[in-house]
N, CA, C and O atoms as a MOPAC input file, in Angstrom:
PM7 MOZYME 1SCF
protein

 N      1.42900 1    17.65100 1    10.87700 1
 C      2.70400 1    17.15100 1    10.38300 1
 C      2.74500 1    17.30600 1     8.87000 1
 O      1.76600 1    17.02300 1     8.17900 1
 N      3.86800 1    17.75200 1     8.37000 1
 C      4.05900 1    17.89400 1     6.93000 1
 C      4.42500 1    16.54600 1     6.29900 1
 O      5.12800 1    15.74000 1     6.90900 1
 N      3.95200 1    16.31300 1     5.09900 1
 C      4.31300 1    15.10800 1     4.35600 1
 C      5.80000 1    15.17500 1     3.99100 1
 O      6.28200 1    16.20400 1     3.51700 1
 N      6.50800 1    14.09000 1     4.21000 1
 C      7.93000 1    14.03200 1     3.87100 1
 C      8.16100 1    13.49100 1     2.46000 1
 O      9.29400 1    13.43200 1     1.98300 1
 N      7.07600 1    13.09900 1     1.80400 1
 C      7.14000 1    12.53600 1     0.44700 1
 C      8.02300 1    11.30300 1     0.38900 1
 O      8.80400 1    11.10900 1    -0.54200 1
 N      7.87300 1    10.46900 1     1.42400 1
 C      8.70300 1     9.26500 1     1.50900 1
 C      8.19300 1     8.14100 1     0.61800 1
 O      8.95000 1     7.22800 1     0.28800 1
 N      6.91000 1     8.19100 1     0.21900 1
 C      6.35200 1     7.18300 1    -0.67700 1
 C      5.77500 1     5.95900 1    -0.01300 1
 O      5.12700 1     5.15900 1    -0.68800 1
 N      5.97500 1     5.77300 1     1.27700 1
 C      5.52000 1     4.55700 1     1.95500 1
 C      4.00100 1     4.37600 1     1.87500 1
 O      3.52300 1     3.24900 1     1.74800 1
 N      3.24400 1     5.46300 1     1.94700 1
 C      1.78200 1     5.36000 1     1.90000 1
 C      1.28900 1     4.95300 1     0.51200 1
 O      0.12600 1     4.57900 1     0.35600 1
 N      2.15100 1     5.02000 1    -0.48600 1
 C      1.79900 1     4.62900 1    -1.85200 1
 C      2.29700 1     3.21900 1    -2.18900 1
 O      2.12100 1     2.73800 1    -3.30800 1
 N      2.91500 1     2.57400 1    -1.21300 1
 C      3.43100 1     1.22400 1    -1.42900 1
 C      2.85900 1     0.25100 1    -0.40600 1
 O      2.31300 1    -0.78600 1    -0.78100 1
 N      2.97600 1     0.56700 1     0.87100 1
 C      2.64600 1    -0.38000 1     1.93100 1
 C      1.16900 1    -0.78100 1     1.98300 1
 O      0.87200 1    -1.97100 1     1.87800 1
 N      0.23100 1     0.16100 1     2.13800 1
 C     -1.16600 1    -0.27100 1     2.30300 1
 C     -1.79300 1    -0.67500 1     0.97800 1
 O     -1.31500 1    -0.29800 1    -0.09300 1
 N     -2.88100 1    -1.45600 1     1.06800 1
 C     -3.65300 1    -1.68900 1    -0.14700 1
 C     -4.52500 1    -0.45900 1    -0.36200 1
 O     -4.92000 1     0.20500 1     0.59700 1
 N     -4.82200 1    -0.15900 1    -1.61400 1
 C     -5.63200 1     1.00500 1    -1.95200 1
 C     -6.71900 1     0.53300 1    -2.90900 1
 O     -6.49300 1     0.40500 1    -4.11300 1
 N     -7.90500 1     0.27600 1    -2.35300 1
 C     -8.99700 1    -0.29500 1    -3.13400 1
 C     -9.38600 1     0.59100 1    -4.31800 1
 O     -9.67000 1     0.07800 1    -5.40000 1
 N     -9.40200 1     1.89300 1    -4.13200 1
 C     -9.80700 1     2.80000 1    -5.21000 1
 C     -8.89300 1     2.70000 1    -6.42600 1
 O     -9.28800 1     3.06100 1    -7.53400 1
 N     -7.67700 1     2.21200 1    -6.22100 1
 C     -6.72600 1     2.04200 1    -7.32000 1
 C     -6.47900 1     0.57700 1    -7.63800 1
 O     -5.66100 1     0.25600 1    -8.50000 1
 N     -7.18800 1    -0.32200 1    -6.94300 1
 C     -7.01100 1    -1.76800 1    -7.08900 1
 C     -5.55300 1    -2.16200 1    -6.84500 1
 O     -5.03100 1    -3.07200 1    -7.48800 1
 N     -4.89300 1    -1.45200 1    -5.89200 1
 C     -3.48600 1    -1.67800 1    -5.58200 1
 C     -3.36300 1    -2.61600 1    -4.39100 1
 O     -3.87300 1    -2.31200 1    -3.31200 1
 N     -2.69100 1    -3.75300 1    -4.56900 1
 C     -2.54400 1    -4.71700 1    -3.47900 1
 C     -1.58600 1    -4.25500 1    -2.37900 1
 O     -0.77400 1    -3.34900 1    -2.56800 1
 N     -1.70900 1    -4.88800 1    -1.26600 1
 C     -0.86800 1    -4.67200 1    -0.09800 1
 C      0.60500 1    -4.87800 1    -0.44000 1
 O      0.97500 1    -5.89400 1    -1.02900 1
 N      1.43800 1    -3.91900 1    -0.07100 1
 C      2.88300 1    -4.06200 1    -0.19400 1
 C      3.46600 1    -3.87100 1    -1.57400 1
 O      4.68000 1    -3.97900 1    -1.74900 1
 N      2.63700 1    -3.59000 1    -2.55300 1
 C      3.14900 1    -3.36500 1    -3.90500 1
 C      3.07600 1    -1.88600 1    -4.25600 1
 O      2.14900 1    -1.18300 1    -3.85300 1
 N      4.04700 1    -1.43500 1    -4.99800 1
 C      4.14600 1    -0.02900 1    -5.39000 1
 C      2.95900 1     0.36800 1    -6.25400 1
 O      2.60000 1    -0.34300 1    -7.19300 1
 N      2.35500 1     1.50000 1    -5.93500 1
 C      1.27700 1     2.02200 1    -6.76700 1
 C      1.85200 1     2.30600 1    -8.15200 1
 O      2.93600 1     2.87900 1    -8.26100 1
 N      1.15200 1     1.92000 1    -9.20000 1
 C      1.68500 1     2.15400 1   -10.54200 1
 C      1.80700 1     3.63600 1   -10.88500 1
 O      2.47100 1     3.99200 1   -11.85900 1
 N      1.17200 1     4.50100 1   -10.09600 1
 C      1.22800 1     5.93900 1   -10.35000 1
 C      2.33000 1     6.63800 1    -9.55900 1
 O      2.54200 1     7.83900 1    -9.72900 1
 N      3.03300 1     5.90200 1    -8.69800 1
 C      4.11300 1     6.48300 1    -7.91300 1
 C      5.35800 1     6.60200 1    -8.78600 1
 O      5.87100 1     5.60700 1    -9.29800 1
 N      5.82500 1     7.81400 1    -8.94400 1
 C      6.99300 1     8.06700 1    -9.78900 1
 C      8.28300 1     7.78800 1    -9.01900 1
 O      8.25300 1     7.60200 1    -7.80200 1
 N      9.39200 1     7.75800 1    -9.71200 1
 C     10.68400 1     7.45900 1    -9.08900 1
 C     11.06000 1     8.44500 1    -7.98200 1
 O     11.79300 1     8.08800 1    -7.05900 1
 N     10.56600 1     9.67800 1    -8.06800 1
 C     10.86000 1    10.67000 1    -7.04200 1
 C      9.86900 1    10.61000 1    -5.87600 1
 O      9.82900 1    11.51300 1    -5.04100 1
 N      9.07000 1     9.53800 1    -5.82800 1
 C      8.05600 1     9.29300 1    -4.79200 1
 C      6.91600 1    10.30400 1    -4.81500 1
 O      6.26300 1    10.52200 1    -3.79400 1
 N      6.67200 1    10.91200 1    -5.95000 1
 C      5.52500 1    11.78400 1    -6.12400 1
 C      4.49500 1    11.07900 1    -6.99500 1
 O      4.83100 1    10.17700 1    -7.76200 1
 N      3.24100 1    11.49600 1    -6.87300 1
 C      2.14800 1    10.85100 1    -7.59100 1
 C      2.07800 1    11.32000 1    -9.03600 1
 O      2.08700 1    12.52100 1    -9.30700 1
 N      2.00700 1    10.37900 1    -9.95300 1
 C      1.91000 1    10.68400 1   -11.36800 1
 C      0.52000 1    11.13500 1   -11.78300 1
 O      0.34200 1    11.65000 1   -12.88700 1
 N     -0.46200 1    10.95200 1   -10.92100 1
 C     -1.81600 1    11.43700 1   -11.22700 1
 C     -2.35400 1    12.24900 1   -10.05200 1
 O     -3.51400 1    12.12300 1    -9.66100 1
 N     -1.48500 1    13.07700 1    -9.50900 1
 C     -1.78300 1    13.87200 1    -8.31600 1
 C     -3.07600 1    14.66500 1    -8.44800 1
 O     -3.89200 1    14.65200 1    -7.52600 1
 N     -3.28800 1    15.35300 1    -9.56500 1
 C     -4.48600 1    16.17100 1    -9.75000 1
 C     -5.74800 1    15.33700 1    -9.91800 1
 O     -6.85600 1    15.84600 1    -9.74900 1
 N     -5.58900 1    14.05400 1   -10.25200 1
 C     -6.72500 1    13.17200 1   -10.51200 1
 C     -6.75000 1    11.98400 1    -9.54500 1
 O     -7.40600 1    10.98100 1    -9.82500 1
 N     -6.05400 1    12.08200 1    -8.42500 1
 C     -5.96400 1    10.95600 1    -7.49200 1
 C     -7.29000 1    10.74500 1    -6.77300 1
 O     -8.06300 1    11.68800 1    -6.60700 1
 N     -7.55900 1     9.51100 1    -6.34600 1
 C     -8.83000 1     9.23700 1    -5.65900 1
 C     -8.88800 1     9.90600 1    -4.28900 1
 O     -7.86500 1    10.30900 1    -3.73500 1
 N    -10.08700 1    10.01600 1    -3.76300 1
 C    -10.28900 1    10.72000 1    -2.49100 1
 C     -9.51800 1    10.08200 1    -1.34400 1
 O     -9.08000 1    10.79600 1    -0.44200 1
 N     -9.33700 1     8.76700 1    -1.34300 1
 C     -8.58000 1     8.11900 1    -0.26200 1
 C     -7.15600 1     8.67900 1    -0.21100 1
 O     -6.58700 1     8.83800 1     0.86900 1
 N     -6.59600 1     8.97100 1    -1.35600 1
 C     -5.25000 1     9.55400 1    -1.41700 1
 C     -5.29300 1    11.03900 1    -1.06400 1
 O     -4.41600 1    11.53900 1    -0.36000 1
 N     -6.30700 1    11.73700 1    -1.55000 1
 C     -6.45800 1    13.16800 1    -1.24700 1
 C     -6.63600 1    13.41000 1     0.24100 1
 O     -6.09100 1    14.36300 1     0.79800 1
 N     -7.40000 1    12.54000 1     0.87300 1
 C     -7.75500 1    12.72100 1     2.28100 1
 C     -6.66900 1    12.26000 1     3.24600 1
 O     -6.72600 1    12.58000 1     4.43300 1
 N     -5.68900 1    11.51900 1     2.76000 1
 C     -4.63900 1    11.01100 1     3.64900 1
 C     -3.85300 1    12.16500 1     4.25500 1
 O     -3.44600 1    13.09200 1     3.55400 1
 N     -3.65000 1    12.09700 1     5.54400 1
 C     -2.86000 1    13.10000 1     6.25800 1
 C     -1.71200 1    12.40200 1     6.98100 1
 O     -1.94700 1    11.41500 1     7.67900 1
 N     -0.49800 1    12.87600 1     6.83900 1
 C      0.62500 1    12.29700 1     7.57200 1
 C      0.34300 1    12.33400 1     9.07800 1
 O     -0.27200 1    13.27300 1     9.58300 1
 N      0.80000 1    11.30100 1     9.78400 1
 C      0.55700 1    11.22900 1    11.21800 1
 C      1.74000 1    10.57200 1    11.92000 1
 O      2.83000 1    10.48300 1    11.35600 1
 N      1.52700 1    10.11700 1    13.13500 1
 C      2.59300 1     9.52400 1    13.94600 1
 C      3.21000 1     8.29700 1    13.27500 1
 O      4.39300 1     8.01700 1    13.47100 1
 N      2.43100 1     7.57300 1    12.49500 1
 C      2.96100 1     6.39600 1    11.79600 1
 C      4.13000 1     6.80500 1    10.90600 1
 O      5.11500 1     6.07500 1    10.79300 1
 N      4.02200 1     7.95600 1    10.28400 1
 C      5.10500 1     8.43800 1     9.41400 1
 C      6.40800 1     8.57500 1    10.19300 1
 O      7.48400 1     8.27300 1     9.67600 1
 N      6.30600 1     9.02600 1    11.42500 1
 C      7.51000 1     9.14300 1    12.26700 1
 C      8.02300 1     7.76400 1    12.68900 1
 O      9.23000 1     7.52900 1    12.74000 1
 N      7.09600 1     6.86300 1    12.98900 1
 C      7.48500 1     5.52800 1    13.46000 1
 C      8.20600 1     4.70600 1    12.39700 1
 O      9.01400 1     3.83500 1    12.72000 1
 N      7.91400 1     4.98300 1    11.13500 1
 C      8.50900 1     4.16800 1    10.06200 1
 C      9.66600 1     4.87100 1     9.36300 1
 O     10.14100 1     4.39300 1     8.33300 1
 N     10.12100 1     5.98100 1     9.89700 1
 C     11.24500 1     6.68400 1     9.27500 1
 C     12.42400 1     5.73500 1     9.07800 1
 O     12.78100 1     4.97000 1     9.97400 1
 N     13.01600 1     5.80000 1     7.90000 1
 C     14.16600 1     4.96800 1     7.54200 1
 C     14.80800 1     5.56200 1     6.29200 1
 O     14.17900 1     6.34800 1     5.58300 1
 N     16.04600 1     5.19200 1     6.02300 1
 C     16.77200 1     5.77500 1     4.87700 1
 C     16.19000 1     5.43500 1     3.50300 1
 O     16.28900 1     6.24500 1     2.58200 1
 N     15.58500 1     4.25400 1     3.34700 1
 C     15.09400 1     3.86100 1     2.02400 1
 C     13.59900 1     3.57600 1     2.05100 1
 O     13.02500 1     3.27600 1     3.09800 1
 N     12.98400 1     3.67700 1     0.88600 1
 C     11.56800 1     3.36800 1     0.74800 1
 C     11.30200 1     1.92100 1     1.16000 1
 O     10.32700 1     1.64500 1     1.85800 1
 N     12.15000 1     1.01200 1     0.73800 1
 C     11.97700 1    -0.40200 1     1.07800 1
 C     11.94900 1    -0.61400 1     2.59800 1
 O     11.12000 1    -1.36600 1     3.11100 1
 N     12.85200 1     0.05000 1     3.30300 1
 C     12.89000 1    -0.07000 1     4.76600 1
 C     11.64600 1     0.54700 1     5.40600 1
 O     11.11300 1    -0.00400 1     6.36900 1
 N     11.18200 1     1.67000 1     4.88900 1
 C      9.97600 1     2.30700 1     5.43200 1
 C      8.76300 1     1.41200 1     5.23600 1
 O      7.93500 1     1.27100 1     6.13600 1
 N      8.66000 1     0.80900 1     4.05900 1
 C      7.53400 1    -0.08300 1     3.77300 1
 C      7.57400 1    -1.29100 1     4.70000 1
 O      6.54300 1    -1.67900 1     5.25000 1
 N      8.73300 1    -1.88300 1     4.87800 1
 C      8.86400 1    -3.04400 1     5.76700 1
 C      8.47100 1    -2.68200 1     7.19900 1
 O      7.79700 1    -3.46000 1     7.87300 1
 N      8.88400 1    -1.52100 1     7.65600 1
 C      8.52600 1    -1.07400 1     9.00700 1
 C      7.01600 1    -0.86400 1     9.13100 1
 O      6.42000 1    -1.22200 1    10.14700 1
 N      6.40500 1    -0.29000 1     8.11000 1
 C      4.95000 1    -0.07900 1     8.09800 1
 C      4.22900 1    -1.41900 1     8.18700 1
 O      3.34700 1    -1.60400 1     9.02700 1
 N      4.60500 1    -2.34000 1     7.32600 1
 C      3.94500 1    -3.64300 1     7.29800 1
 C      4.13100 1    -4.38000 1     8.61100 1
 O      3.19200 1    -5.01000 1     9.09600 1
 N      5.30900 1    -4.31800 1     9.19400 1
 C      5.57200 1    -4.96200 1    10.48400 1
 C      4.75500 1    -4.31600 1    11.59500 1
 O      4.22300 1    -5.00900 1    12.46300 1
 N      4.65800 1    -3.00600 1    11.57000 1
 C      3.90400 1    -2.27100 1    12.58800 1
 C      2.45700 1    -2.74700 1    12.66300 1
 O      1.88700 1    -2.83100 1    13.75100 1
 N      1.86600 1    -3.05700 1    11.52400 1
 C      0.47300 1    -3.48300 1    11.47200 1
 C      0.30400 1    -5.00000 1    11.32800 1
 O     -0.80500 1    -5.48100 1    11.09300 1
 N      1.39700 1    -5.74900 1    11.46800 1
 C      1.31800 1    -7.20600 1    11.38600 1
 C      0.95500 1    -7.71800 1    10.00600 1
 O      0.29500 1    -8.74900 1     9.87700 1
 N      1.38100 1    -7.00400 1     8.97000 1
 C      1.01200 1    -7.36400 1     7.60100 1
 C      2.18200 1    -7.84200 1     6.75000 1
 O      2.02000 1    -8.06300 1     5.54900 1
 N      3.34200 1    -8.00300 1     7.34700 1
 C      4.53900 1    -8.33900 1     6.57300 1
 C      4.39900 1    -9.67400 1     5.84000 1
 O      4.74000 1    -9.76700 1     4.66100 1
 N      3.91200 1   -10.68900 1     6.51200 1
 C      3.79000 1   -12.01000 1     5.86200 1
 C      2.76400 1   -11.98900 1     4.73800 1
 O      2.99100 1   -12.55800 1     3.67000 1
 N      1.63800 1   -11.33400 1     4.98200 1
 C      0.60700 1   -11.24200 1     3.94200 1
 C      1.14400 1   -10.49600 1     2.72200 1
 O      0.89900 1   -10.90200 1     1.58500 1
 N      1.87100 1    -9.41400 1     2.95600 1
 C      2.44500 1    -8.64400 1     1.85100 1
 C      3.47300 1    -9.46100 1     1.08400 1
 O      3.54100 1    -9.37900 1    -0.14200 1
 N      4.27500 1   -10.25100 1     1.79600 1
 C      5.26100 1   -11.11600 1     1.11700 1
 C      4.55600 1   -12.12200 1     0.20900 1
 O      4.99000 1   -12.36800 1    -0.91600 1
 N      3.46500 1   -12.69900 1     0.71100 1
 C      2.71600 1   -13.67100 1    -0.08700 1
 C      2.15000 1   -13.01800 1    -1.34700 1
 O      2.20300 1   -13.60400 1    -2.42900 1
 N      1.61400 1   -11.82200 1    -1.21200 1
 C      1.06500 1   -11.10000 1    -2.36800 1
 C      2.17400 1   -10.83500 1    -3.37900 1
 O      1.98700 1   -11.03000 1    -4.58000 1
 N      3.32000 1   -10.39300 1    -2.89100 1
 C      4.44400 1   -10.08900 1    -3.77900 1
 C      4.94500 1   -11.34400 1    -4.49100 1
 O      5.22100 1   -11.31500 1    -5.69100 1
 N      5.06100 1   -12.44600 1    -3.74800 1
 C      5.52000 1   -13.71100 1    -4.33900 1
 C      4.56200 1   -14.21000 1    -5.41000 1
 O      4.99100 1   -14.80200 1    -6.40100 1
 N      3.26400 1   -13.97300 1    -5.21700 1
 C      2.26600 1   -14.40400 1    -6.19600 1
 C      2.24500 1   -13.50000 1    -7.41600 1
 O      1.68300 1   -13.84900 1    -8.45500 1
 N      2.86800 1   -12.32500 1    -7.27700 1
 C      2.90800 1   -11.38700 1    -8.39600 1
 C      1.54200 1   -10.83800 1    -8.76100 1
 O      1.25700 1   -10.60800 1    -9.93600 1
 N      0.70200 1   -10.62800 1    -7.77500 1
 C     -0.66300 1   -10.15500 1    -8.02400 1
 C     -0.66400 1    -8.70400 1    -8.49200 1
 O     -0.22200 1    -7.81700 1    -7.76100 1
 N     -1.15400 1    -8.45600 1    -9.69800 1
 C     -1.19400 1    -7.08000 1   -10.19800 1
 C     -2.38000 1    -6.28000 1    -9.67200 1
 O     -2.43700 1    -5.06400 1    -9.85400 1
 N     -3.32800 1    -6.95400 1    -9.02200 1
 C     -4.50000 1    -6.23500 1    -8.53800 1
 C     -4.90200 1    -6.72600 1    -7.15600 1
 O     -4.62100 1    -7.86200 1    -6.77400 1
 N     -5.56100 1    -5.85100 1    -6.42200 1
 C     -6.04100 1    -6.17000 1    -5.08600 1
 C     -7.08900 1    -7.28400 1    -5.14500 1
 O     -7.08600 1    -8.18900 1    -4.31100 1
 N     -7.96400 1    -7.21600 1    -6.11400 1
 C     -9.01500 1    -8.22900 1    -6.25700 1
 C     -8.39400 1    -9.60600 1    -6.47800 1
 O     -8.81200 1   -10.58100 1    -5.85500 1
 N     -7.40500 1    -9.68900 1    -7.35500 1
 C     -6.75700 1   -10.96900 1    -7.61900 1
 C     -6.01800 1   -11.46900 1    -6.38100 1
 O     -6.03500 1   -12.66500 1    -6.08900 1
 N     -5.36400 1   -10.55500 1    -5.64800 1
 C     -4.65100 1   -10.93400 1    -4.42700 1
 C     -5.61000 1   -11.54400 1    -3.41500 1
 O     -5.28200 1   -12.53700 1    -2.76500 1
 N     -6.79100 1   -10.95700 1    -3.28000 1
 C     -7.78300 1   -11.49700 1    -2.34500 1
 C     -8.28700 1   -12.86000 1    -2.79800 1
 O     -8.53000 1   -13.74100 1    -1.97400 1
 N     -8.44200 1   -13.03200 1    -4.08900 1
 C     -8.90800 1   -14.32000 1    -4.59900 1
 C     -7.88100 1   -15.41800 1    -4.36200 1
 O     -8.24500 1   -16.57800 1    -4.16900 1
 N     -6.59500 1   -15.05900 1    -4.37400 1
 C     -5.53600 1   -16.04500 1    -4.19800 1
 C     -5.12600 1   -16.22000 1    -2.74400 1
 O     -4.30300 1   -17.08100 1    -2.43500 1
 N     -5.69100 1   -15.41400 1    -1.84600 1
 C     -5.31000 1   -15.48600 1    -0.43600 1
 C     -5.74000 1   -16.81900 1     0.17100 1
 O     -6.77900 1   -17.36200 1    -0.20200 1
 N     -4.94400 1   -17.35100 1     1.10800 1
 C     -5.31600 1   -18.58900 1     1.77800 1
 C     -6.66300 1   -18.43400 1     2.47300 1
 O     -6.94800 1   -17.39100 1     3.06100 1
 N     -7.48700 1   -19.47200 1     2.40400 1
 C     -8.77500 1   -19.44500 1     3.07500 1
 C     -9.88600 1   -18.83900 1     2.23500 1
 O    -11.01700 1   -18.71000 1     2.70500 1
 N     -9.57600 1   -18.46100 1     0.98700 1
 C    -10.59400 1   -17.89400 1     0.11500 1
 C    -10.90000 1   -18.90900 1    -0.97200 1
 O    -10.03700 1   -19.19400 1    -1.80200 1
 N    -12.10900 1   -19.46100 1    -0.98900 1
 C    -12.45900 1   -20.39700 1    -2.05500 1
 C    -12.34700 1   -19.71300 1    -3.41400 1
 O    -12.63400 1   -18.52200 1    -3.53800 1
 N    -11.93400 1   -20.45700 1    -4.42400 1
 C    -11.68300 1   -19.88500 1    -5.74800 1
 C    -12.85200 1   -19.07800 1    -6.29400 1
 O    -12.64000 1   -18.07200 1    -6.97100 1
 N    -14.07600 1   -19.49700 1    -6.01500 1
 C    -15.23700 1   -18.77700 1    -6.54600 1
 C    -15.88600 1   -17.83200 1    -5.56900 1
 O    -17.03500 1   -17.44100 1    -5.77600 1
 N    -15.20100 1   -17.44900 1    -4.51700 1
 C    -15.82100 1   -16.57200 1    -3.51300 1
 C    -16.20300 1   -15.24000 1    -4.14400 1
 O    -15.37700 1   -14.60300 1    -4.79800 1
 N    -17.44600 1   -14.81900 1    -3.95300 1
 C    -17.87700 1   -13.55400 1    -4.55500 1
 C    -17.06600 1   -12.37500 1    -4.05800 1
 O    -16.85000 1   -12.22400 1    -2.85500 1
 N    -16.61700 1   -11.53900 1    -4.98300 1
 C    -15.87200 1   -10.34200 1    -4.61800 1
 C    -14.53100 1   -10.61000 1    -3.99900 1
 O    -13.87000 1    -9.68300 1    -3.53000 1
 N    -14.10900 1   -11.86000 1    -3.98500 1
 C    -12.80900 1   -12.18300 1    -3.41600 1
 C    -12.74300 1   -11.99700 1    -1.92200 1
 O    -11.66300 1   -11.79200 1    -1.36700 1
 N    -13.89200 1   -12.06500 1    -1.25700 1
 C    -13.88300 1   -11.86600 1     0.18800 1
 C    -13.46500 1   -13.13000 1     0.89100 1
 O    -13.82900 1   -14.23600 1     0.49200 1
 N    -12.67900 1   -12.94800 1     1.96700 1
 C    -12.20900 1   -14.09600 1     2.73000 1
 C    -13.34400 1   -14.76000 1     3.48300 1
 O    -14.29300 1   -14.10300 1     3.91200 1
 N    -13.23700 1   -16.05200 1     3.63500 1
 C    -14.19700 1   -16.82400 1     4.41600 1
 C    -13.42800 1   -17.63200 1     5.44100 1
 O    -13.29400 1   -18.84700 1     5.29800 1
 N    -12.92800 1   -16.98500 1     6.45700 1
 C    -12.12500 1   -17.66800 1     7.50200 1
 C    -12.99600 1   -18.11900 1     8.63900 1
 O    -12.50000 1   -18.70700 1     9.60100 1

């Protein structure tokens, strides 16, 4: 499957290599939904291949595609919480997540 350059993969999932939290736009994603550091992007981004999920989340806007992605994987509520907290980094989002003691090493959940 060819990439449609919809941008959802740069917004919906968390990307540890970029310290990008769940549901927040990658700071390197440009307005045209192309990567601003394409030649220097991490391997997780290089290795990503469009698949059936891309078809399942098709929608007219990036916002709708992201919402469909998050709903598909049961992550919509978690992403809303991250967005409401305004977490600029994945590490900080994990530290602020419910069930994570403030001093938990590496921000790992202890549920």
